[in-house]
Amino acid sequence: MAASGEPCRPGRGEAAAVVVVGSCMTDLVSLAHRLPKTGETIHGHKFFIGFGGKGANQCVQAARLGAKTSLVCKVGKDSFGNNYIENLKQNDISTEFAYQTKDAATGTASIIVNNEVKTLFNPAPAIADLDPQFYTLSDVFCCNESEAEILTGLTVGSPADAGKAALMLMGRGCQVVIVTLGAGGCVMLSQTEPTPKHIPTETVKAVDTTGAGDSFVGALAFYLAYYPHLSLEEMLKRSNFIAAVSVQAAGTQSSYPYRKDLPIHLF
Ligand SMILES: Nc1ncnc2c1ncn2[C@@H]1O[C@H](COP(=O)(O)OP(=O)(O)OP(=O)(O)O)[C@@H](O)[C@H]1O
Ligand SMILES: *[C@@H]1O[C@H](CO)[C@@H](O)[C@H](O)[C@H]1NC(C)=O
């Protein structure tokens, strides 16, 4: 993280169990019956502003499950940035390392890896020539089908394909690889269980799957931090369940469930 900018809350609280380094984005959503052609103006019938960004989404989901969280991010020193900081506070996320800058948002972020903590890496958006250190330094490497395709060059359309991609990613030095498969749940592979295992999820009526991946990653971060003795398979079953709840409501963060609204057996 660049050293410029002012921390929004300099006071140091209780240490966070889940620290997310990632983006905060303000989603400006216009609903229209079709897309405009180049240069055309059309009527929209609804407009709303939402809080998004993969880093913030994951952090919000972990916080709503009860994790003590902190987001390392940078937003602009403008109304969207101010609102975003407020949104983080409302979700009980520490803004100690949420910076605001007068410069244009650059999207630059660097990952700080401390060997004493578990690192969950989500390569989004994926690039084919990802720095090899991301594989060796991540404890858990979690990607979706298209990211797995970009990273491996394989076609990933089934749990069997995801298993092959996971084996290839594992060969690059990951300890644990998870490939999410939308309504198909996910596939896991680890150094200790080196045969790919498919963890299906229940069939639900999906309303809006936007942000399901971040709900899943946020939930997984919560379980890794608070229930480290659960088996990986059990953590993934529960993360599948939480992400499946999120696809049954509209929006991204607005669809993320709170602990109080979830079945007790998840905790
Ligand atoms: N239709 C669905 N029904 C049930 N669970 C779902 C559905 N879609 C997604 N999920 C859950 O969310 C997880 C992540 O979904 P997915 O693989 O689509 O991630 P993603 O592509 O990163 O999501 P997005 O980019 O839409 O946020 C899945 O592993 C699954 O647990
Ligand atoms: C996987 O995540 C990327 C973001 O990195 C997203 O653009 C893509 O649509 C997702 N793929 C699937 C299959 O949902």
Short mmCIF file of C-alpha atoms and ligand atoms in Angstrom, two decimals:
data_model
loop_
_atom_site.label_atom_id
_atom_site.label_comp_id
_atom_site.label_asym_id
_atom_site.label_seq_id
_atom_site.Cartn_x
_atom_site.Cartn_y
_atom_site.Cartn_z
CA MET A 1 0.00 0.00 0.00
CA ALA A 2 1.37 3.41 -0.92
CA ALA A 3 2.30 5.56 2.03
CA SER A 4 0.44 8.70 0.96
CA GLY A 5 -2.99 9.64 2.28
CA GLU A 6 -4.45 9.95 5.69
CA PRO A 7 -5.84 7.07 7.70
CA CYS A 8 -9.50 7.75 8.44
CA ARG A 9 -9.40 6.38 11.95
CA PRO A 10 -5.95 6.54 13.42
CA GLY A 11 -6.98 4.96 16.73
CA ARG A 12 -5.86 1.38 17.11
CA GLY A 13 -8.52 -1.07 18.18
CA GLU A 14 -8.53 -4.76 18.88
CA ALA A 15 -6.56 -6.63 16.18
CA ALA A 16 -8.57 -7.82 13.20
CA ALA A 17 -8.85 -11.56 12.57
CA VAL A 18 -9.61 -11.04 8.87
CA VAL A 19 -7.65 -8.42 6.96
CA VAL A 20 -8.60 -7.90 3.34
CA VAL A 21 -6.40 -6.02 0.87
CA GLY A 22 -8.54 -5.04 -2.08
CA SER A 23 -10.75 -2.62 -3.90
CA CYS A 24 -13.73 -0.47 -2.98
CA MET A 25 -15.88 0.56 -5.93
CA THR A 26 -19.01 2.63 -6.13
CA ASP A 27 -21.44 0.90 -8.49
CA LEU A 28 -23.60 3.27 -10.52
CA VAL A 29 -26.39 1.07 -11.79
CA SER A 30 -28.88 2.17 -14.43
CA LEU A 31 -31.69 -0.15 -15.42
CA ALA A 32 -32.81 0.22 -19.01
CA HIS A 33 -34.65 -1.98 -21.47
CA ARG A 34 -31.61 -2.22 -23.73
CA LEU A 35 -28.07 -0.92 -24.06
CA PRO A 36 -27.63 2.41 -25.88
CA LYS A 37 -25.82 2.45 -29.21
CA THR A 38 -22.62 4.53 -29.41
CA GLY A 39 -23.52 8.17 -28.81
CA GLU A 40 -27.21 7.42 -28.23
CA THR A 41 -29.18 8.62 -25.19
CA ILE A 42 -32.00 6.38 -23.98
CA HIS A 43 -34.40 6.45 -21.03
CA GLY A 44 -33.60 4.38 -18.02
CA HIS A 45 -36.34 3.37 -15.58
CA LYS A 46 -34.32 3.00 -12.42
CA PHE A 47 -31.01 4.12 -11.01
CA PHE A 48 -29.21 3.21 -7.85
CA ILE A 49 -25.81 3.49 -6.27
CA GLY A 50 -24.34 0.42 -4.64
CA PHE A 51 -21.22 -0.45 -2.74
CA GLY A 52 -18.98 -2.91 -4.57
CA GLY A 53 -15.37 -3.79 -5.24
CA LYS A 54 -14.14 -7.33 -4.65
CA GLY A 55 -12.05 -6.54 -1.59
CA ALA A 56 -14.80 -4.63 0.17
CA ASN A 57 -17.42 -7.23 -0.73
CA GLN A 58 -15.39 -10.04 0.79
CA CYS A 59 -14.72 -7.98 3.90
CA VAL A 60 -18.42 -7.09 4.31
CA GLN A 61 -19.45 -10.75 4.08
CA ALA A 62 -16.87 -11.80 6.67
CA ALA A 63 -17.92 -8.91 8.97
CA ARG A 64 -21.62 -9.77 8.70
CA LEU A 65 -20.84 -13.29 9.85
CA GLY A 66 -19.25 -11.78 12.94
CA ALA A 67 -15.57 -11.54 12.01
CA LYS A 68 -13.45 -8.69 13.37
CA THR A 69 -12.28 -7.23 10.06
CA SER A 70 -10.09 -4.52 8.63
CA LEU A 71 -9.97 -3.40 5.00
CA VAL A 72 -6.74 -2.10 3.49
CA CYS A 73 -7.88 0.09 0.62
CA LYS A 74 -7.79 3.55 -0.87
CA VAL A 75 -10.71 5.64 -2.07
CA GLY A 76 -10.91 9.19 -3.38
CA LYS A 77 -11.33 12.24 -1.15
CA ASP A 78 -14.77 12.87 -2.58
CA SER A 79 -18.40 12.13 -1.76
CA PHE A 80 -18.23 8.54 -3.06
CA GLY A 81 -15.13 7.95 -1.00
CA ASN A 82 -16.69 9.51 2.10
CA ASN A 83 -19.82 7.41 1.66
CA TYR A 84 -17.75 4.31 1.22
CA ILE A 85 -15.84 4.88 4.43
CA GLU A 86 -19.20 5.35 6.16
CA ASN A 87 -20.43 2.08 4.63
CA LEU A 88 -17.40 0.24 6.01
CA LYS A 89 -18.04 1.69 9.47
CA GLN A 90 -21.72 0.70 9.29
CA ASN A 91 -20.61 -2.85 8.58
CA ASP A 92 -18.31 -2.73 11.62
CA ILE A 93 -15.18 -2.92 9.48
CA SER A 94 -12.10 -1.13 10.79
CA THR A 95 -11.16 1.82 8.57
CA GLU A 96 -7.79 2.25 10.24
CA PHE A 97 -6.11 1.36 6.94
CA ALA A 98 -8.78 2.77 4.62
CA TYR A 99 -7.06 5.72 3.02
CA GLN A 100 -8.47 8.64 1.09
CA THR A 101 -6.51 10.44 -1.60
CA LYS A 102 -7.03 13.65 -3.59
CA ASP A 103 -5.39 12.01 -6.63
CA ALA A 104 -7.51 10.06 -9.07
CA ALA A 105 -8.24 6.53 -7.93
CA THR A 106 -5.45 4.46 -9.39
CA GLY A 107 -6.44 0.97 -8.31
CA THR A 108 -2.88 0.27 -7.23
CA ALA A 109 -2.54 -2.09 -4.31
CA SER A 110 0.22 -4.26 -3.03
CA ILE A 111 -0.18 -7.42 -1.02
CA ILE A 112 1.61 -7.47 2.28
CA VAL A 113 2.40 -11.01 3.32
CA ASN A 114 3.29 -11.69 6.91
CA ASN A 115 4.27 -15.31 7.54
CA GLU A 116 2.36 -15.51 10.80
CA VAL A 117 -1.04 -15.19 9.12
CA LYS A 118 -3.05 -17.38 6.79
CA THR A 119 -3.24 -15.89 3.32
CA LEU A 120 -6.30 -16.44 1.16
CA PHE A 121 -5.66 -15.21 -2.37
CA ASN A 122 -8.35 -14.53 -4.94
CA PRO A 123 -6.74 -13.76 -8.34
CA ALA A 124 -9.44 -11.42 -9.64
CA PRO A 125 -9.18 -10.17 -12.29
CA ALA A 126 -6.87 -12.96 -13.43
CA ILE A 127 -3.86 -12.50 -15.68
CA ALA A 128 -2.17 -15.43 -17.42
CA ASP A 129 1.34 -14.50 -16.27
CA LEU A 130 0.55 -14.06 -12.58
CA ASP A 131 3.70 -13.55 -10.50
CA PRO A 132 4.71 -17.11 -9.43
CA GLN A 133 5.10 -15.91 -5.83
CA PHE A 134 1.33 -15.59 -5.53
CA TYR A 135 1.12 -19.38 -5.78
CA THR A 136 3.88 -20.14 -3.32
CA LEU A 137 2.88 -17.48 -0.78
CA SER A 138 -0.86 -18.19 -0.63
CA ASP A 139 -2.11 -20.69 1.90
CA VAL A 140 -5.41 -20.87 0.07
CA PHE A 141 -5.74 -19.99 -3.59
CA CYS A 142 -9.39 -19.53 -4.60
CA CYS A 143 -10.55 -18.73 -8.13
CA ASN A 144 -13.62 -19.17 -10.31
CA GLU A 145 -13.95 -21.11 -13.57
CA SER A 146 -12.88 -18.33 -15.91
CA GLU A 147 -9.95 -17.31 -13.72
CA ALA A 148 -8.84 -20.97 -13.62
CA GLU A 149 -8.99 -21.04 -17.43
CA ILE A 150 -6.90 -17.89 -17.79
CA LEU A 151 -4.33 -19.10 -15.30
CA THR A 152 -3.98 -22.64 -16.69
CA GLY A 153 -4.99 -22.38 -20.34
CA LEU A 154 -7.35 -25.34 -19.78
CA THR A 155 -11.09 -25.26 -20.48
CA VAL A 156 -13.02 -25.39 -17.22
CA GLY A 157 -16.68 -26.30 -17.57
CA SER A 158 -17.18 -29.20 -15.17
CA PRO A 159 -16.02 -30.39 -11.75
CA ALA A 160 -13.64 -32.82 -13.52
CA ASP A 161 -12.10 -29.96 -15.53
CA ALA A 162 -11.84 -27.84 -12.37
CA GLY A 163 -10.00 -30.72 -10.70
CA LYS A 164 -7.46 -30.81 -13.54
CA ALA A 165 -6.95 -27.04 -13.35
CA ALA A 166 -6.59 -27.24 -9.57
CA LEU A 167 -3.90 -29.93 -9.95
CA MET A 168 -1.99 -27.68 -12.32
CA LEU A 169 -2.24 -24.68 -9.96
CA MET A 170 -1.17 -26.89 -7.07
CA GLY A 171 1.90 -27.80 -9.09
CA ARG A 172 2.87 -24.13 -9.01
CA GLY A 173 3.21 -24.27 -5.24
CA CYS A 174 -0.21 -23.63 -3.67
CA GLN A 175 -1.08 -25.41 -0.44
CA VAL A 176 -4.80 -25.44 -1.10
CA VAL A 177 -6.64 -24.71 -4.34
CA ILE A 178 -10.37 -24.03 -4.59
CA VAL A 179 -12.18 -23.52 -7.88
CA THR A 180 -15.73 -22.19 -7.53
CA LEU A 181 -18.30 -23.44 -10.03
CA GLY A 182 -21.35 -21.20 -9.59
CA ALA A 183 -24.44 -23.37 -9.08
CA GLY A 184 -22.05 -26.36 -9.18
CA GLY A 185 -20.52 -25.44 -5.82
CA CYS A 186 -16.75 -25.83 -5.79
CA VAL A 187 -13.82 -28.20 -6.16
CA MET A 188 -11.05 -28.44 -3.57
CA LEU A 189 -7.56 -29.83 -3.59
CA SER A 190 -4.85 -29.65 -0.95
CA GLN A 191 -1.31 -30.91 -0.39
CA THR A 192 -2.70 -33.21 2.29
CA GLU A 193 -5.65 -34.40 0.14
CA PRO A 194 -4.17 -34.36 -3.35
CA THR A 195 -7.21 -35.83 -5.14
CA PRO A 196 -9.70 -33.19 -6.33
CA LYS A 197 -12.98 -33.30 -4.43
CA HIS A 198 -16.24 -31.81 -5.67
CA ILE A 199 -18.35 -30.07 -3.03
CA PRO A 200 -21.76 -29.53 -4.59
CA THR A 201 -24.21 -26.98 -3.25
CA GLU A 202 -27.94 -27.04 -2.94
CA THR A 203 -30.21 -25.95 -5.77
CA VAL A 204 -31.73 -22.57 -5.07
CA LYS A 205 -33.76 -20.09 -7.07
CA ALA A 206 -31.05 -17.62 -8.11
CA VAL A 207 -32.26 -14.02 -8.35
CA ASP A 208 -28.91 -12.26 -8.83
CA THR A 209 -25.57 -14.05 -8.74
CA THR A 210 -23.49 -10.85 -8.82
CA GLY A 211 -20.98 -10.93 -6.00
CA ALA A 212 -21.57 -14.60 -5.15
CA GLY A 213 -17.85 -15.26 -5.49
CA ASP A 214 -16.99 -12.51 -3.01
CA SER A 215 -19.63 -13.75 -0.56
CA PHE A 216 -18.03 -17.19 -0.81
CA VAL A 217 -14.47 -15.87 -0.31
CA GLY A 218 -15.59 -13.63 2.57
CA ALA A 219 -17.32 -16.55 4.27
CA LEU A 220 -14.27 -18.76 3.78
CA ALA A 221 -12.04 -16.08 5.33
CA PHE A 222 -14.43 -15.99 8.29
CA TYR A 223 -14.19 -19.77 8.82
CA LEU A 224 -10.40 -19.83 8.38
CA ALA A 225 -10.07 -17.12 11.03
CA TYR A 226 -12.70 -18.24 13.55
CA TYR A 227 -13.12 -21.99 13.01
CA PRO A 228 -9.60 -23.08 12.01
CA HIS A 229 -10.21 -26.59 13.31
CA LEU A 230 -13.06 -27.32 10.92
CA SER A 231 -12.04 -29.50 7.99
CA LEU A 232 -11.58 -27.63 4.74
CA GLU A 233 -14.49 -29.57 3.28
CA GLU A 234 -16.79 -28.44 6.09
CA MET A 235 -15.69 -24.80 5.66
CA LEU A 236 -16.44 -25.04 1.94
CA LYS A 237 -19.87 -26.60 2.52
CA ARG A 238 -20.75 -23.72 4.83
CA SER A 239 -19.29 -21.11 2.43
CA ASN A 240 -21.35 -22.65 -0.39
CA PHE A 241 -24.43 -22.31 1.79
CA ILE A 242 -23.77 -18.64 2.58
CA ALA A 243 -23.04 -17.76 -1.06
CA ALA A 244 -26.24 -19.59 -2.06
CA VAL A 245 -28.17 -17.32 0.31
CA SER A 246 -26.57 -14.28 -1.36
CA VAL A 247 -27.74 -15.30 -4.85
CA GLN A 248 -31.36 -15.38 -3.68
CA ALA A 249 -31.53 -11.60 -3.23
CA ALA A 250 -30.73 -8.72 -5.57
CA GLY A 251 -27.56 -6.66 -5.48
CA THR A 252 -24.06 -7.32 -4.25
CA GLN A 253 -23.45 -6.28 -0.63
CA SER A 254 -27.19 -5.78 -0.16
CA SER A 255 -27.65 -9.53 -0.67
CA TYR A 256 -25.04 -10.64 1.87
CA PRO A 257 -26.59 -12.32 4.91
CA TYR A 258 -25.90 -11.42 8.54
CA ARG A 259 -25.08 -14.09 11.08
CA LYS A 260 -28.37 -13.52 12.91
CA ASP A 261 -30.32 -14.46 9.77
CA LEU A 262 -28.45 -17.71 9.15
CA PRO A 263 -29.03 -21.20 10.58
CA ILE A 264 -27.25 -21.80 13.86
CA HIS A 265 -25.48 -24.93 12.57
CA LEU A 266 -23.22 -22.71 10.46
CA PHE A 267 -21.56 -21.31 13.60
N1 LIG B 1 -26.86 -20.31 -8.81
C1 LIG B 1 -26.24 -20.62 -7.67
N2 LIG B 1 -26.84 -21.43 -6.77
C2 LIG B 1 -26.22 -21.75 -5.62
N3 LIG B 1 -25.00 -21.30 -5.27
C3 LIG B 1 -24.37 -20.49 -6.12
C4 LIG B 1 -24.93 -20.09 -7.37
N4 LIG B 1 -24.06 -19.28 -7.98
C5 LIG B 1 -23.01 -19.17 -7.17
N5 LIG B 1 -23.17 -19.89 -6.04
C6 LIG B 1 -22.24 -20.02 -4.92
O1 LIG B 1 -21.27 -18.97 -5.02
C7 LIG B 1 -19.96 -19.52 -5.21
C8 LIG B 1 -19.19 -18.64 -6.15
O2 LIG B 1 -19.87 -18.57 -7.39
P1 LIG B 1 -19.10 -18.39 -8.76
O3 LIG B 1 -18.23 -19.56 -9.04
O4 LIG B 1 -20.10 -18.03 -9.78
O5 LIG B 1 -18.13 -17.17 -8.40
P2 LIG B 1 -17.84 -15.84 -9.25
O6 LIG B 1 -17.90 -16.20 -10.69
O7 LIG B 1 -16.56 -15.28 -8.74
O8 LIG B 1 -19.07 -14.97 -8.87
P3 LIG B 1 -19.39 -13.50 -9.34
O9 LIG B 1 -18.31 -13.10 -10.32
O10 LIG B 1 -20.76 -13.65 -9.92
O11 LIG B 1 -19.37 -12.76 -8.08
C9 LIG B 1 -20.17 -20.94 -5.70
O12 LIG B 1 -19.05 -21.74 -5.34
C10 LIG B 1 -21.44 -21.33 -4.96
O13 LIG B 1 -21.14 -21.68 -3.63
C1 LIG B 2 -14.93 -14.93 -12.48
O1 LIG B 2 -14.49 -13.74 -11.88
C2 LIG B 2 -14.19 -12.73 -12.83
C3 LIG B 2 -13.53 -11.59 -12.07
O2 LIG B 2 -12.17 -11.93 -11.96
C4 LIG B 2 -15.44 -12.33 -13.57
O3 LIG B 2 -15.14 -11.32 -14.51
C5 LIG B 2 -15.99 -13.56 -14.29
O4 LIG B 2 -17.21 -13.25 -14.91
C6 LIG B 2 -16.19 -14.70 -13.29
N1 LIG B 2 -16.50 -15.92 -14.01
C7 LIG B 2 -17.61 -16.61 -13.87
C8 LIG B 2 -17.70 -17.90 -14.60
O5 LIG B 2 -18.52 -16.22 -13.15
#
